[in-house]
C-alpha cells in the first residue's frame, strides 16, 4: 500500500509529464484534454501546482493557454519589469511581475 506522501509524489510526476506533453501537442483538443487531466489530478491530491505550471492556465476561464499560441505576451515598460499576458480564449489580461 502506498503511503499518502508517495502517492502525491507520483501524482506530481504525472502532472509534470502531462503538462510537458500538452505544451508539445500539436492538436489543441488533445493538449487541452491533457492539461485538464493534469489539473484534475492536482485537485484530487490537493497538490499546489508550481508557478511554472500555474501560469499556463488562464486565471479567469481556467483554460490551458500555451504562451504565444493561446495567449499574447507583451512586455511592459522596462522599469516595471512585468509582462502582460492576454488569454486569447476569453480576453482576460493579467500582469506577471518578473523577478
Ligand atoms: Zn481565459
PDB file of C-alpha atoms and ligand atoms in Angstrom:
ATOM      1  CA  UNK A   1       0.000   0.000   0.000  1.00  0.00           C
ATOM      2  CA  UNK A   2       1.299   3.367  -0.966  1.00  0.00           C
ATOM      3  CA  UNK A   3       1.688   5.991   1.655  1.00  0.00           C
ATOM      4  CA  UNK A   4      -0.061   9.266   1.014  1.00  0.00           C
ATOM      5  CA  UNK A   5       3.225  11.038   0.559  1.00  0.00           C
ATOM      6  CA  UNK A   6       4.415   8.645  -2.140  1.00  0.00           C
ATOM      7  CA  UNK A   7       1.073   8.797  -3.921  1.00  0.00           C
ATOM      8  CA  UNK A   8       1.271  12.568  -4.076  1.00  0.00           C
ATOM      9  CA  UNK A   9       4.795  12.386  -5.405  1.00  0.00           C
ATOM     10  CA  UNK A  10       3.656  10.089  -8.200  1.00  0.00           C
ATOM     11  CA  UNK A  11       0.708  12.391  -8.901  1.00  0.00           C
ATOM     12  CA  UNK A  12       3.036  15.369  -9.209  1.00  0.00           C
ATOM     13  CA  UNK A  13       5.221  13.422 -11.608  1.00  0.00           C
ATOM     14  CA  UNK A  14       2.215  12.549 -13.753  1.00  0.00           C
ATOM     15  CA  UNK A  15       1.117  16.185 -13.777  1.00  0.00           C
ATOM     16  CA  UNK A  16       4.559  17.337 -14.898  1.00  0.00           C
ATOM     17  CA  UNK A  17       4.579  14.797 -17.728  1.00  0.00           C
ATOM     18  CA  UNK A  18       1.032  15.671 -18.809  1.00  0.00           C
ATOM     19  CA  UNK A  19       1.777  19.377 -18.928  1.00  0.00           C
ATOM     20  CA  UNK A  20       5.021  18.782 -20.842  1.00  0.00           C
ATOM     21  CA  UNK A  21       3.086  16.727 -23.385  1.00  0.00           C
ATOM     22  CA  UNK A  22       0.307  19.305 -23.597  1.00  0.00           C
ATOM     23  CA  UNK A  23       2.851  22.002 -24.400  1.00  0.00           C
ATOM     24  CA  UNK A  24       4.275  19.966 -27.267  1.00  0.00           C
ATOM     25  CA  UNK A  25       0.978  18.666 -28.537  1.00  0.00           C
ATOM     26  CA  UNK A  26       0.025  19.921 -31.984  1.00  0.00           C
ATOM     27  CA  UNK A  27      -3.621  19.033 -31.589  1.00  0.00           C
ATOM     28  CA  UNK A  28      -5.211  21.759 -29.413  1.00  0.00           C
ATOM     29  CA  UNK A  29      -8.011  19.433 -28.305  1.00  0.00           C
ATOM     30  CA  UNK A  30      -5.546  16.835 -27.083  1.00  0.00           C
ATOM     31  CA  UNK A  31      -3.433  19.493 -25.396  1.00  0.00           C
ATOM     32  CA  UNK A  32      -6.489  20.826 -23.565  1.00  0.00           C
ATOM     33  CA  UNK A  33      -7.514  17.321 -22.524  1.00  0.00           C
ATOM     34  CA  UNK A  34      -4.061  16.572 -21.143  1.00  0.00           C
ATOM     35  CA  UNK A  35      -3.923  19.888 -19.313  1.00  0.00           C
ATOM     36  CA  UNK A  36      -7.384  19.313 -17.842  1.00  0.00           C
ATOM     37  CA  UNK A  37      -6.381  15.879 -16.637  1.00  0.00           C
ATOM     38  CA  UNK A  38      -3.275  17.327 -15.002  1.00  0.00           C
ATOM     39  CA  UNK A  39      -5.411  19.817 -13.106  1.00  0.00           C
ATOM     40  CA  UNK A  40      -7.871  17.121 -12.105  1.00  0.00           C
ATOM     41  CA  UNK A  41      -5.062  15.053 -10.601  1.00  0.00           C
ATOM     42  CA  UNK A  42      -3.766  18.097  -8.738  1.00  0.00           C
ATOM     43  CA  UNK A  43      -7.208  18.730  -7.268  1.00  0.00           C
ATOM     44  CA  UNK A  44      -7.716  15.137  -6.252  1.00  0.00           C
ATOM     45  CA  UNK A  45      -4.425  15.036  -4.422  1.00  0.00           C
ATOM     46  CA  UNK A  46      -4.785  18.611  -3.222  1.00  0.00           C
ATOM     47  CA  UNK A  47      -1.480  19.491  -4.767  1.00  0.00           C
ATOM     48  CA  UNK A  48      -0.346  23.029  -5.247  1.00  0.00           C
ATOM     49  CA  UNK A  49       0.968  23.337  -8.746  1.00  0.00           C
ATOM     50  CA  UNK A  50       4.341  25.001  -9.178  1.00  0.00           C
ATOM     51  CA  UNK A  51       4.234  28.532 -10.545  1.00  0.00           C
ATOM     52  CA  UNK A  52       5.627  27.467 -13.926  1.00  0.00           C
ATOM     53  CA  UNK A  53       2.598  25.233 -14.430  1.00  0.00           C
ATOM     54  CA  UNK A  54       0.009  27.516 -12.805  1.00  0.00           C
ATOM     55  CA  UNK A  55       0.826  30.329 -15.190  1.00  0.00           C
ATOM     56  CA  UNK A  56      -0.168  28.117 -18.104  1.00  0.00           C
ATOM     57  CA  UNK A  57      -3.797  28.269 -17.012  1.00  0.00           C
ATOM     58  CA  UNK A  58      -5.867  31.397 -17.504  1.00  0.00           C
ATOM     59  CA  UNK A  59      -6.897  32.847 -14.158  1.00  0.00           C
ATOM     60  CA  UNK A  60     -10.349  33.625 -15.448  1.00  0.00           C
ATOM     61  CA  UNK A  61     -11.561  30.874 -17.758  1.00  0.00           C
ATOM     62  CA  UNK A  62      -9.161  28.283 -16.241  1.00  0.00           C
ATOM     63  CA  UNK A  63      -8.256  27.092 -19.699  1.00  0.00           C
ATOM     64  CA  UNK A  64      -4.834  25.893 -20.648  1.00  0.00           C
ATOM     65  CA  UNK A  65      -3.088  28.630 -22.553  1.00  0.00           C
ATOM     66  CA  UNK A  66       0.069  27.961 -24.460  1.00  0.00           C
ATOM     67  CA  UNK A  67       2.324  31.015 -24.452  1.00  0.00           C
ATOM     68  CA  UNK A  68       2.411  32.542 -27.905  1.00  0.00           C
ATOM     69  CA  UNK A  69      -0.463  30.376 -29.085  1.00  0.00           C
ATOM     70  CA  UNK A  70      -3.461  30.889 -26.845  1.00  0.00           C
ATOM     71  CA  UNK A  71      -2.020  33.854 -25.072  1.00  0.00           C
ATOM     72  CA  UNK A  72      -0.342  37.030 -26.156  1.00  0.00           C
ATOM     73  CA  UNK A  73       2.607  38.164 -24.135  1.00  0.00           C
ATOM     74  CA  UNK A  74       3.510  41.812 -24.103  1.00  0.00           C
ATOM     75  CA  UNK A  75       6.499  43.152 -22.277  1.00  0.00           C
ATOM     76  CA  UNK A  76       5.697  46.294 -20.337  1.00  0.00           C
ATOM     77  CA  UNK A  77       7.838  49.332 -19.764  1.00  0.00           C
ATOM     78  CA  UNK A  78      11.398  48.426 -18.982  1.00  0.00           C
ATOM     79  CA  UNK A  79      11.283  49.766 -15.437  1.00  0.00           C
ATOM     80  CA  UNK A  80       8.269  47.804 -14.262  1.00  0.00           C
ATOM     81  CA  UNK A  81       9.769  44.526 -15.427  1.00  0.00           C
ATOM     82  CA  UNK A  82       6.384  42.976 -15.933  1.00  0.00           C
ATOM     83  CA  UNK A  83       4.709  41.241 -18.804  1.00  0.00           C
ATOM     84  CA  UNK A  84       1.089  41.405 -19.754  1.00  0.00           C
ATOM     85  CA  UNK A  85      -0.479  38.135 -20.694  1.00  0.00           C
ATOM     86  CA  UNK A  86      -3.693  38.134 -22.692  1.00  0.00           C
ATOM     87  CA  UNK A  87      -5.764  34.985 -22.848  1.00  0.00           C
ATOM     88  CA  UNK A  88      -6.941  34.676 -26.427  1.00  0.00           C
ATOM     89  CA  UNK A  89      -9.795  32.416 -25.375  1.00  0.00           C
ATOM     90  CA  UNK A  90     -11.632  34.769 -23.023  1.00  0.00           C
ATOM     91  CA  UNK A  91      -9.702  38.024 -23.478  1.00  0.00           C
ATOM     92  CA  UNK A  92      -8.652  38.232 -19.842  1.00  0.00           C
ATOM     93  CA  UNK A  93      -5.465  40.234 -19.300  1.00  0.00           C
ATOM     94  CA  UNK A  94      -3.220  39.793 -16.325  1.00  0.00           C
ATOM     95  CA  UNK A  95       0.177  41.030 -15.370  1.00  0.00           C
ATOM     96  CA  UNK A  96       3.089  38.934 -14.412  1.00  0.00           C
ATOM     97  CA  UNK A  97       5.898  40.570 -12.496  1.00  0.00           C
ATOM     98  CA  UNK A  98       9.313  39.356 -13.492  1.00  0.00           C
ATOM     99  CA  UNK A  99      11.893  38.685 -10.844  1.00  0.00           C
TER     100      UNK A  99
HETATM  101 ZN1  LIG B   1      -9.092  32.964 -20.333  1.00  0.00          ZN
END
